[in-house]
Each structure stands twice: as structure tokens, then as C-alpha cells.
Short mmCIF file of C-alpha atoms and ligand atoms in Angstrom, two decimals:
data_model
loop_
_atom_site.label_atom_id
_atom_site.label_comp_id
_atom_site.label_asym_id
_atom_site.label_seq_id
_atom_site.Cartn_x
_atom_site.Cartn_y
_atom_site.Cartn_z
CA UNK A 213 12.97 -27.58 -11.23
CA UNK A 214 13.95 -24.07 -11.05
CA UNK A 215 14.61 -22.77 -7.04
CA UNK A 216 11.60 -21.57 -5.86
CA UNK A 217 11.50 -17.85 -4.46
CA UNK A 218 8.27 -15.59 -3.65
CA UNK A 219 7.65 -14.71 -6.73
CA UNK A 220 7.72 -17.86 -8.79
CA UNK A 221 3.89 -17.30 -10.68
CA UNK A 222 1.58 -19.84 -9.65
CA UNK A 223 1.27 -22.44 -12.73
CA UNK A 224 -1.18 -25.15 -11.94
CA UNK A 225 -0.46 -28.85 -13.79
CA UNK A 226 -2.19 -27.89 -16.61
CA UNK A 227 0.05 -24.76 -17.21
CA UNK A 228 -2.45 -22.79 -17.00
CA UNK A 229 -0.92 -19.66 -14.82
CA UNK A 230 -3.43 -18.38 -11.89
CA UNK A 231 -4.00 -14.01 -12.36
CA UNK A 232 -7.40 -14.35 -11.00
CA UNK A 233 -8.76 -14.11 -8.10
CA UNK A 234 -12.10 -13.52 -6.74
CA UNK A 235 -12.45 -13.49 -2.99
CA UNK A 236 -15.77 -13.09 -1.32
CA UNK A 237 -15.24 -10.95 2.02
CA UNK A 238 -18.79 -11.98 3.62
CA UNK A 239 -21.50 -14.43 3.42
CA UNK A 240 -24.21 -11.85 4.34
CA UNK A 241 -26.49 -9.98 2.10
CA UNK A 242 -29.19 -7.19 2.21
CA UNK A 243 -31.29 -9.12 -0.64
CA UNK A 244 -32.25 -12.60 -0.72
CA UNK A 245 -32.39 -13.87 -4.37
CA UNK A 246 -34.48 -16.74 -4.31
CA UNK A 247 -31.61 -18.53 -6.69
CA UNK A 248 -29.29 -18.05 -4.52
CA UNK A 249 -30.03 -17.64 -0.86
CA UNK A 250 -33.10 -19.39 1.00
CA UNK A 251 -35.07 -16.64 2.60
CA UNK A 252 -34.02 -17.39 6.33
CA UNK A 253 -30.81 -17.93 6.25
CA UNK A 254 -28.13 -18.81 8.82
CA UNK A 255 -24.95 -16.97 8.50
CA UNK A 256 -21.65 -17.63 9.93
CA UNK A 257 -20.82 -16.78 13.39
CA UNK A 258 -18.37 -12.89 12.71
CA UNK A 259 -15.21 -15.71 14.03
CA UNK A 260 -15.31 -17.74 11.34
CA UNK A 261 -14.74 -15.00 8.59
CA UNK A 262 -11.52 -13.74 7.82
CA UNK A 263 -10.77 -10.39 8.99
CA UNK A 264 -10.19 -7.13 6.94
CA UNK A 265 -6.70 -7.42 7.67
CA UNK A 266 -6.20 -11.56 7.66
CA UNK A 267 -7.88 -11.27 3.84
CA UNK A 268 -5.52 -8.21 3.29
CA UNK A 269 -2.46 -10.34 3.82
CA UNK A 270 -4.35 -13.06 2.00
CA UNK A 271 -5.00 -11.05 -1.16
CA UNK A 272 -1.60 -9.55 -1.04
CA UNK A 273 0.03 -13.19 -1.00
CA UNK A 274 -1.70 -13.91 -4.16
CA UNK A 275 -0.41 -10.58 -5.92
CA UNK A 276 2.98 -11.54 -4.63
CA UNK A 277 2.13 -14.69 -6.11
CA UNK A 278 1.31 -13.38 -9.86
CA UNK A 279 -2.59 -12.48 -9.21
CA UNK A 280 -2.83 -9.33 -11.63
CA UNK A 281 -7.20 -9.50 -11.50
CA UNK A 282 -8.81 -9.44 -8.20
CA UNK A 283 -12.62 -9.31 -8.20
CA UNK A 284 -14.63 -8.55 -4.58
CA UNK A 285 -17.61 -10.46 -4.20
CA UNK A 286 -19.75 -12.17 -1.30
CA UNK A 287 -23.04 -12.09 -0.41
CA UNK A 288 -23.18 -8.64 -1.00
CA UNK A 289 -19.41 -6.76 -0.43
CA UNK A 290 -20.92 -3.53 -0.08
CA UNK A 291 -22.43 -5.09 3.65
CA UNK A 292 -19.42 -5.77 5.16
CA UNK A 293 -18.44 -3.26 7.78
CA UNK A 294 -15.65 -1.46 7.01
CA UNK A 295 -15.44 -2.86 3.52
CA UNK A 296 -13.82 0.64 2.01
CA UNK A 297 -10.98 -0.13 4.38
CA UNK A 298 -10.02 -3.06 2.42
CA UNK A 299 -10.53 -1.18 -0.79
CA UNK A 300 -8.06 1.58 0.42
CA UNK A 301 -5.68 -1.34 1.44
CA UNK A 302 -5.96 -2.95 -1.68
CA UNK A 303 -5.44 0.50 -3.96
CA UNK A 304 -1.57 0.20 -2.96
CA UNK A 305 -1.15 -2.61 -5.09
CA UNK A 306 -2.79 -0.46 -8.21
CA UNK A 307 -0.48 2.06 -7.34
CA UNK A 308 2.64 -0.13 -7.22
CA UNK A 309 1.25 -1.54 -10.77
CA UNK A 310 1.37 -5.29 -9.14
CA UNK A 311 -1.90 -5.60 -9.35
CA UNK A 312 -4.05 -4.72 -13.26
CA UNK A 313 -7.79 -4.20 -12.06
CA UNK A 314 -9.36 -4.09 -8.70
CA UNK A 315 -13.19 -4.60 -9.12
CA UNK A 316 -16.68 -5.63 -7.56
CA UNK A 317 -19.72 -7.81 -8.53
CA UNK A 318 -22.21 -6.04 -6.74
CA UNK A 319 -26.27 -5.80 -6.17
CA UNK A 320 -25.95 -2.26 -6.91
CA UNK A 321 -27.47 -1.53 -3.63
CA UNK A 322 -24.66 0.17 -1.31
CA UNK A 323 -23.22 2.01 -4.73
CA UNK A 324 -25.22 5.36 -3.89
CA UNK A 325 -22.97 5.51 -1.22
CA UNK A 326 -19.74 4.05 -2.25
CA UNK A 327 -19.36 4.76 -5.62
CA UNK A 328 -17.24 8.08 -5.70
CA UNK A 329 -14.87 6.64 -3.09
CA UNK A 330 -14.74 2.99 -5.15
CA UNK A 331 -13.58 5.39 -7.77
CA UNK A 332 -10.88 7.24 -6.14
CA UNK A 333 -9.46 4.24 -5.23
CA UNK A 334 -8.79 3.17 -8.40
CA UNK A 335 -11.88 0.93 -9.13
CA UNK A 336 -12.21 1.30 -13.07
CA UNK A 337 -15.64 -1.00 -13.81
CA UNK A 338 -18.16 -2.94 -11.64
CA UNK A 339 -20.41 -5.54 -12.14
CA UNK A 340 -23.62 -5.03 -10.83
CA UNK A 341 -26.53 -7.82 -10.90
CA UNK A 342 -30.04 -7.21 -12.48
CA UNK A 343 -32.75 -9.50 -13.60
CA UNK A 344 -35.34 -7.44 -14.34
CA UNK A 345 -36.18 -3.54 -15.05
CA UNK A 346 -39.92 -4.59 -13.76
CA UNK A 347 -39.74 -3.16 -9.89
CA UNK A 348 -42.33 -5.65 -9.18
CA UNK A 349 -40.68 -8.40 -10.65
CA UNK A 350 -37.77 -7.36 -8.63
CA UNK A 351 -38.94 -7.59 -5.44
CA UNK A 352 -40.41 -11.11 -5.99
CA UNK A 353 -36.66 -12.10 -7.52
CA UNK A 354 -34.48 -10.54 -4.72
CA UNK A 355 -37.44 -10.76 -1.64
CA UNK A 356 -35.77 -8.10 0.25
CA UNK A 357 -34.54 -5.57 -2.87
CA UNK A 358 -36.22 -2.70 -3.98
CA UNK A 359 -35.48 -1.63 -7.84
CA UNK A 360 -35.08 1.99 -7.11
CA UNK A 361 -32.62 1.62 -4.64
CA UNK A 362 -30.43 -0.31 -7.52
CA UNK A 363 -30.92 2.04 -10.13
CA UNK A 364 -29.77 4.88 -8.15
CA UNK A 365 -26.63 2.97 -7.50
CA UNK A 366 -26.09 2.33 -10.84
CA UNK A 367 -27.02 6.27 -11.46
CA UNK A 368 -24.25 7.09 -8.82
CA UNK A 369 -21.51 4.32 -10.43
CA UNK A 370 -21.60 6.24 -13.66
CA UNK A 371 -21.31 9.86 -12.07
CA UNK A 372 -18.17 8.58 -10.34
CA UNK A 373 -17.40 7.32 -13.91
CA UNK A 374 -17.15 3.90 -13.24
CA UNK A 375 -17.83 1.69 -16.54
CA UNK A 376 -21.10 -0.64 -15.47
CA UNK A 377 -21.60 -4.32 -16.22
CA UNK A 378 -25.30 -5.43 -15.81
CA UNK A 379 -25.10 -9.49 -14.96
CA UNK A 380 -28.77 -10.66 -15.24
CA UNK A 381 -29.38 -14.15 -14.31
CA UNK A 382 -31.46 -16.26 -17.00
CA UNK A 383 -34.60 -17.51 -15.54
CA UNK A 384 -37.18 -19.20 -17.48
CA UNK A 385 -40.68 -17.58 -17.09
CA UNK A 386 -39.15 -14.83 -14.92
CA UNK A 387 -36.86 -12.49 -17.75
CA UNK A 388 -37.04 -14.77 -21.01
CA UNK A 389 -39.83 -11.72 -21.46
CA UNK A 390 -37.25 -9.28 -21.05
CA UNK A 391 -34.48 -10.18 -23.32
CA UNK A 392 -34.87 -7.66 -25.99
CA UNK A 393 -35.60 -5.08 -23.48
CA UNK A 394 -32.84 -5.26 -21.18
CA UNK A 395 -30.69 -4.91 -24.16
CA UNK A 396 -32.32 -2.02 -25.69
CA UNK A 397 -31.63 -0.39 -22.08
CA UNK A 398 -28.22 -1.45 -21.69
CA UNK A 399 -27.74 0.55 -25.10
CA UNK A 400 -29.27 3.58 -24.38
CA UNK A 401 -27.73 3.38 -20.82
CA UNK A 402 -23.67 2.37 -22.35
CA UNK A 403 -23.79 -0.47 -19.75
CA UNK A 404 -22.34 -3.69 -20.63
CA UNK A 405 -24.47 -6.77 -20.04
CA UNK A 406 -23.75 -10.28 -19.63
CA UNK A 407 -26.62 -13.08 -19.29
CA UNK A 408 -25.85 -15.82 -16.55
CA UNK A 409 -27.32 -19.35 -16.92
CA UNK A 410 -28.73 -20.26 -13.84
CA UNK A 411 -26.47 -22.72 -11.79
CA UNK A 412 -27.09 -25.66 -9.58
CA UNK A 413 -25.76 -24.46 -6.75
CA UNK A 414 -27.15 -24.62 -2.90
CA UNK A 415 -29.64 -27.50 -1.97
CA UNK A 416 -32.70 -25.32 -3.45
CA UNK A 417 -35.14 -27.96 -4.68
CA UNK A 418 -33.53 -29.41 -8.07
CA UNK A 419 -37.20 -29.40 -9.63
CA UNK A 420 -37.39 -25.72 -8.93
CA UNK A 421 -33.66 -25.14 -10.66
CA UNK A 422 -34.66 -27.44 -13.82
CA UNK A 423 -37.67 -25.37 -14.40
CA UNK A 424 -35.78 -22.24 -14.37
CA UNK A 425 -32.76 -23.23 -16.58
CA UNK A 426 -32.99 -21.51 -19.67
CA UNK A 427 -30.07 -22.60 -22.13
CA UNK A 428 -28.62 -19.70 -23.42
CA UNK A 429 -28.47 -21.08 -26.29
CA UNK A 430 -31.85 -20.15 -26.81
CA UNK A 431 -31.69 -16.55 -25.33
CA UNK A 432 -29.04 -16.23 -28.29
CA UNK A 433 -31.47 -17.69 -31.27
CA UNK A 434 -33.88 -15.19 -29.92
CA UNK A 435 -31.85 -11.96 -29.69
CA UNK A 436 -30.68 -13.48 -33.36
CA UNK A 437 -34.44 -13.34 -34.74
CA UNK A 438 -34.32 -9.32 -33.79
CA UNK A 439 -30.57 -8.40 -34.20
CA UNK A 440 -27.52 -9.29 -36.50
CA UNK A 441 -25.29 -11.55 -34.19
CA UNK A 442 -21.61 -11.71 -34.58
CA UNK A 443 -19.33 -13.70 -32.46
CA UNK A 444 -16.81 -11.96 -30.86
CA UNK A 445 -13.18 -14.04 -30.96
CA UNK A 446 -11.91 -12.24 -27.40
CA UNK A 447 -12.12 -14.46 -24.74
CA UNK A 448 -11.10 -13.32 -20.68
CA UNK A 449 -9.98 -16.68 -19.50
CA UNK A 450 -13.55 -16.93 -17.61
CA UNK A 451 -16.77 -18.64 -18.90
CA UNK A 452 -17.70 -15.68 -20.46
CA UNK A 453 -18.72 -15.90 -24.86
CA UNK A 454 -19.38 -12.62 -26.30
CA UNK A 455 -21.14 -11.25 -29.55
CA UNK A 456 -21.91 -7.79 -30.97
CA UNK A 457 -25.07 -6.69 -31.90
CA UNK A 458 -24.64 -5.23 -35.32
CA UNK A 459 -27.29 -3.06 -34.83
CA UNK A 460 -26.54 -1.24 -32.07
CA UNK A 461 -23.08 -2.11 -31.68
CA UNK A 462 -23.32 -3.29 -28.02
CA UNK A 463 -21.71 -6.66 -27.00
CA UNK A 464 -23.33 -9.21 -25.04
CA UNK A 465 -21.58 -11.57 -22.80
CA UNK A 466 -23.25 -15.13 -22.23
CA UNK A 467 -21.75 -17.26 -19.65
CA UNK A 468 -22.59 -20.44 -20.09
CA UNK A 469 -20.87 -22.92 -17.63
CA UNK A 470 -22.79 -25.50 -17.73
CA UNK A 471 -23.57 -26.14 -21.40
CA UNK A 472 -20.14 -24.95 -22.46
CA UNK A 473 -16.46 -26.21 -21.47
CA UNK A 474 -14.66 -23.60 -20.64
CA UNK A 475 -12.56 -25.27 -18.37
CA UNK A 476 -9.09 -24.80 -20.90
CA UNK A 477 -8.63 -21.66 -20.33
CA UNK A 478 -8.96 -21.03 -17.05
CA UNK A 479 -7.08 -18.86 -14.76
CA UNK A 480 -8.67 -18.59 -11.66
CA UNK A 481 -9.22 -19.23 -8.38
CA UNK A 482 -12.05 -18.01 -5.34
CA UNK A 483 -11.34 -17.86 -1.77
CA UNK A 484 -14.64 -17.75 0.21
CA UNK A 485 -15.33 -15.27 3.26
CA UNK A 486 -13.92 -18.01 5.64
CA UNK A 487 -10.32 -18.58 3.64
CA UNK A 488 -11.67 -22.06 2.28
CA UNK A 489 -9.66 -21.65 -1.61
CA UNK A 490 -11.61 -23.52 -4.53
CA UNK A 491 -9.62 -24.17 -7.08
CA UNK A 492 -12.47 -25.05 -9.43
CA UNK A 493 -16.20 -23.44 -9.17
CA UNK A 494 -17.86 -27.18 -9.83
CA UNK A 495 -15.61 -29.40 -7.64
CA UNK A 496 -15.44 -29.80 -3.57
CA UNK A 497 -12.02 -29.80 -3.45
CA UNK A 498 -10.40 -26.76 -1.50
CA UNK A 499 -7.93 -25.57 0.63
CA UNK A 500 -8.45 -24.08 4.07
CA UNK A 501 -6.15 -20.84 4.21
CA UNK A 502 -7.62 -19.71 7.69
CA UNK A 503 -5.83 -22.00 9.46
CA UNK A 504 -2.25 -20.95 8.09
CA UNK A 505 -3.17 -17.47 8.00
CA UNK A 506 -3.68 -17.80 11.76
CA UNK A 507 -0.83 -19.85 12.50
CA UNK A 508 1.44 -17.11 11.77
CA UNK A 509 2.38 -13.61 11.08
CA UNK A 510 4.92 -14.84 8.27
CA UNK A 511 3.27 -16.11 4.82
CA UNK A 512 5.25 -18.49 4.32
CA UNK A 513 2.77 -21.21 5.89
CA UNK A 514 -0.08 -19.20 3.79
CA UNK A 515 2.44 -19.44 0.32
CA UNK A 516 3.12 -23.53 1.03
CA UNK A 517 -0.51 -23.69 1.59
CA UNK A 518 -1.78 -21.77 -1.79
CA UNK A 519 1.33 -23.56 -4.06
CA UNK A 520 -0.13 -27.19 -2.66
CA UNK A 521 -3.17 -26.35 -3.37
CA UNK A 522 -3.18 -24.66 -7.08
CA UNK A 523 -1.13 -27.99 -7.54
CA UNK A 524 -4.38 -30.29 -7.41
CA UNK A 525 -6.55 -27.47 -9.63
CA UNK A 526 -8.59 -30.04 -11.29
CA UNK A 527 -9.01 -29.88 -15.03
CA UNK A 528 -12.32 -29.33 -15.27
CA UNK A 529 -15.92 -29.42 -13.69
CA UNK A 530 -18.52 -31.72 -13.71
CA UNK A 531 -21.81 -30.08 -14.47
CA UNK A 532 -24.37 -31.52 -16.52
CA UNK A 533 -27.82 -30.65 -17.19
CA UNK A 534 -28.00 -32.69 -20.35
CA UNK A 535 -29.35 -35.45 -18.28
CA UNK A 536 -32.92 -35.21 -16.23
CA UNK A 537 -31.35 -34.95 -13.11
CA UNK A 538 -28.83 -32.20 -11.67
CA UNK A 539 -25.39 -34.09 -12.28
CA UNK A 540 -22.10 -32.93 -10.78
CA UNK A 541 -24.28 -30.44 -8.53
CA UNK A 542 -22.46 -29.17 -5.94
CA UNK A 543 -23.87 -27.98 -2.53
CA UNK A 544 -22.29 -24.47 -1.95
CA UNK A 545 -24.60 -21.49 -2.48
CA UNK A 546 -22.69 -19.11 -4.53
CA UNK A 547 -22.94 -16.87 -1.61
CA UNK A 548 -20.28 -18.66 0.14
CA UNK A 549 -18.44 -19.09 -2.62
CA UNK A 550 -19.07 -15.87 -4.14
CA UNK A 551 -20.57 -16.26 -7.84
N1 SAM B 843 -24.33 -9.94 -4.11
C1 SAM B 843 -23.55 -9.68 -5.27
C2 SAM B 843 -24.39 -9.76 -6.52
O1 SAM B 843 -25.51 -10.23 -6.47
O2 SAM B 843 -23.88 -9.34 -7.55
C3 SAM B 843 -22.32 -10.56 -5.40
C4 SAM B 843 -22.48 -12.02 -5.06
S1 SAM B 843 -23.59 -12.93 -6.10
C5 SAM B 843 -23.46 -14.53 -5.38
C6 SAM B 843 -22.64 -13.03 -7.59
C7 SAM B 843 -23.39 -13.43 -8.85
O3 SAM B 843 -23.84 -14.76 -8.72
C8 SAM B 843 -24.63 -12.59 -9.12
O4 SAM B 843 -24.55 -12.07 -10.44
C9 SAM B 843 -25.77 -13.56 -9.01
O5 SAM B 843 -26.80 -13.25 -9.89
C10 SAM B 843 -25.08 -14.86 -9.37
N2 SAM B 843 -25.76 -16.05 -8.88
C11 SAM B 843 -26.20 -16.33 -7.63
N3 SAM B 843 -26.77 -17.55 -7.57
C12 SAM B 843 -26.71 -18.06 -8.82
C13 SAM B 843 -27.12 -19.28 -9.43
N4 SAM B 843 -27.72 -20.23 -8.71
N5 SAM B 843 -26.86 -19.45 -10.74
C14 SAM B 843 -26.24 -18.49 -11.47
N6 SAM B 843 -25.84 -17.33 -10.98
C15 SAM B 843 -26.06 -17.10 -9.67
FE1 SF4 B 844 -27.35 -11.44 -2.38
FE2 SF4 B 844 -26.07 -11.46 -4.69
FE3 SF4 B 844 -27.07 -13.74 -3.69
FE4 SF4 B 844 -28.74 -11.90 -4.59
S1 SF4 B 844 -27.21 -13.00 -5.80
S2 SF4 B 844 -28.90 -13.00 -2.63
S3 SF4 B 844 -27.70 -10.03 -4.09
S4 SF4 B 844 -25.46 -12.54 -2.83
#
């Protein structure tokens, strides 16, 4: 065993060396996506999340540790008060070159504000989440979000010239309608897009979340019956497939995690808005990082705490809709863990 020293990379068992991260910096939300959040929801008490500057240190022990990717997410990041702060922090570790990309999976709803200085700080490309162009349709998806308010932030994220990822979640009998034309728009608009197969995540009624799984499988034999489909080799160490639509030339992301293993491959990790580190989007098992980020001012508890922990990253996940029933379902809404 070679000595260990600050910088050794984090390598879990499987070799598979950790250089994401995604770290959701609050549970709270201006919209209300009836996937993901119930409509009243209880949030955390403001104690229980980590600070700007406890996930500052947090973030910047990962970096240390060999994290090159580090994605924002929540709830909604754009909520959190004081939220740029933490972007300005983490634009130091562009500038030193430590860290690759610096980015955001967004609602698109704070971006008419944020967007320029997101930009300045070095934020290259966001993702921002749509299910529908219908403004009707969104209102019913997200309860509390109102279309126009989204497009303008995705008007203002180009301006700034930040490159745009539309995520749209695949809902049977909501969007299935709108596969063709979200693509058309994502042409004409130069915005990525990736489709999302709806997760079993939360404890929203499993008859409700079998309904509205549509394999996306068959979103891809339908865009095939309209476009030339050709499957694109790259892969980014997440769940994401991609092809290219001949046609047009746009590629399409599908990310398929439950009908798909993409466990091999993968090299990352999410901390959640109270320091709780999941090793594995589909398994329990994590690692509380509050408590040693708050039993000292050194990171060396914080370092032990991450190395023990990437030590028991699990193989693989467990979900499995090929049965009747929701197996391997887990009971986190992705708003804690942060999608
Ligand atoms: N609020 C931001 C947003 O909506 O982009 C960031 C957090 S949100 C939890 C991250 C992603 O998770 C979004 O693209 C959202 O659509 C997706 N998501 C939420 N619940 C989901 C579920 N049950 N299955 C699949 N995707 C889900
Ligand atoms: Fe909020 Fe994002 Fe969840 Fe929708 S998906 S409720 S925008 S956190």
C-alpha cells in the first residue's frame, strides 16, 4: 500500500476513481413537481443544512481529493440564500485548474437573474429541467411553476452564453405527446436535451409511479419512426446513452437507470444539503460528513470520513421495474438527494 498523503485520488474497490460530485446545497424549492416533491412539504429546520462555508470546505476536500466535475443541485440551488457566494468560492478552484467544470441542474427559474454572474464565474453549461413547452401542462407538472418564468431563464442563460441542457422527465400520458416536439425545439433553440425515466424515488404512491413509467426504450422506437437514429459510442461515466439524429444533427441523451446497468462505469458520488454522502443513487448506505465537518476546523476527520466511506461504494443498484411491484425502491425524494 502506497503512504497515503492528501492527495492520494479516491479509488473505490472497484477501481473505479471518484471525479464526480454532485452536492445538493438545499432541500427547498420554488416549484413542487408532483414526481418529486408532495405539495406540502416539510423542510429541514436552516440547522440541519450545511452552511455556505461548511459545504465550501466540504467541496474543496473532494477537489483536494481528485473531484475534477462538481455539479450544484438541490431542491432548487438557485433558492438558497446567498447561493452566488458559494459559486464565487467555488470559481477559485477553476482558476487554479483543480477543478474541470463547475455546473448547475436547475428549474430555470432564478436564471433571469443569475445567469450573467453564473457566467463570469466560470460556469460553462447548465442543465435546466423541462417537461413540457405546454404552459398549462406546466403548471399542472410543477404546481407552483409558471412556463414563462422558465423560458426567460433559459432566454437569459444563452445571452450570458451559457451552453443549455433541457432534462425533461418521461411521463406517460403527460409528454409521450411531446416527444417529437420538444426535439424539434431543442434544434431550432441549439439546446441539448436529455430524456429522464421517471424514478422510484420518495414514498409517492407506487401505483401512481408505475403508471407514469415510460421505458425509454419506447420514447427511442418512436423518435426512430420520424428520425434516422445513430448511437453515439461517448459515454460520461453517468447513466446517460446518447444518439444523433441524422436529420437534424442534434444528440439526444436518454438516461435510463433503471432499465439499463450503468453501474460499471461509474464515478460518482452526491452529498445531500445536510452532508449525508451516498455513494450509490439506489442504495441507503451513506456517510454522515456533518458531524466531522463540525468536529473540527482541520479536514482531516472530514478526509478519514470520505476515504471510509468511498471504500464501501457498492457495485451497483438495485432497481427493478421489470417486476409488478417497485423493487429496490428507495425512500429519498431526489430533492434530498439532489437528482
Ligand atoms: N430543482 C432542480 C431541477 O429541477 O432541475 C434540481 C433538482 S431536481 C431534484 C434534479 C432532477 O431530478 C430534475 O431534472 C428532475 O426532473 C429530476 N427528478 C426529480 N424527481 C424525479 C423522479 N422521481 N424521477 C426521475 N427524475 C426526477
Ligand atoms: Fe423542485 Fe426540481 Fe424537484 Fe421540481 S424536480 S420539485 S424543480 S427540486
Amino acid at each position: 500500500m502506497p503512504a497515503r498523503t492528501a492527495t492520494t485520488p479516491l479509488v473505490d474497490p472497484f477501481q473505479r476513481a471518484i471525479s464526480y460530485l454532485r452536492v445538493s446545497v438545499t432541500d427547498r424549492c420554488d416549484f413542487r413537481c408532483t414526481y418529486c416533491m408532495a405539495e406540502h412539504m416539510t423542510f429541514l429546520p436552516k440547522r440541519e443544512l450545511l452552511t455556505l462555508e461548511e459545504l465550501d470546505r466540504l467541496c474543496t476536500t473532494f477537489i483536494r481529493m481528485g473531484v475534477e466535475k462538481l455539479r450544484i443541485t438541490g431542491g432548487e440551488p438557485l433558492v438558497r440564500k446567498g447561493i452566488m457566494t458559494f459559486f464565487e468560492a467555488m470559481s477559485r478552484h477553476l482558476e487554479s485548474g483543480a477543478l474541470k467544470e463547475l455546473t448547475l441542474t436547475t428549474n430555470g427559474s432564478q436564471l433571469a437573474r443569475f445567469a450573467k454572474d453564473l457566467a463570469a464565474l466560470g460556469v460553462r453549461r447548465v442543465n435546466v429541467s423541462l417537461d413540457t413547452l405546454d404552459a398549462e401542462k406546466f403548471a399542472r407538472i410543477t404546481r407552483w411553476g409558471r412556463l414563462p418564468q422558465v423560458m426567460g431563464g433559459i432566454e437569459a442563460a444563452r445571452s450570458a452564453g451559457l451552453r443549455v441542457k433541457i432534462n425533461a422527465v418521461a411521463l406517460k400520458g403527460f409528454n409521450d405527446d411531446e416527444l417529437l416536439g420538444l426535439a424539434e425545439w431543442c434544434a431550432k433553440e441549439d439546446h441539448d436535451l436529455t430524456w429522464i425515466e421517471v424514478m422510484p424515488m420518495g414514498e409517492m404512491g407506487e401505483e401512481l409511479r408505475l403508471d407514469q413509467y415510460w421505458p425509454l426504450k419506447d420514447l427511442r422506437a418512436r423518435l426512430a419512426e420520424r428520425y434516422t437514429l445513430t448511437d453515439l459510442a461517448e459515454r460520461t461515466g453517468g447513466p446517460a446513452r446518447y444518439v444523433r439524429l441524422e436529420e437534424t444533427g442534434q444528440k439526444i441523451g436518454f438516461i435510463t437507470p433503471l432499465t439499463h446497468n450503468f453501474c460499471e462505469s461509474c464515478n460518482r458520488v452526491r452529498v445531500t444539503c445536510t452532508g449525508e454522502l451516498y455513494m450509490c443513487l439506489g442504495q441507503e448506505d451513506m456517510a454522515d460528513l456533518r458531524a466531522p465537518l463540525r468536529a473540527s476546523d482541520a479536514d482531516a476527520l472530514l478526509e478519514d470520513a470520505i476515504r471510509a466511506a468511498i471504500a464501501r461504494k457498492p457495485k451497483g443498484h438495485d432497481f427493478d421495474y421489470s417486476r409488478q411491484k417497485v423493487a429496490g425502491q428507495v425512500s429519498r425524494h431526489m430533492s434530498h438527494t439532489g437528482g
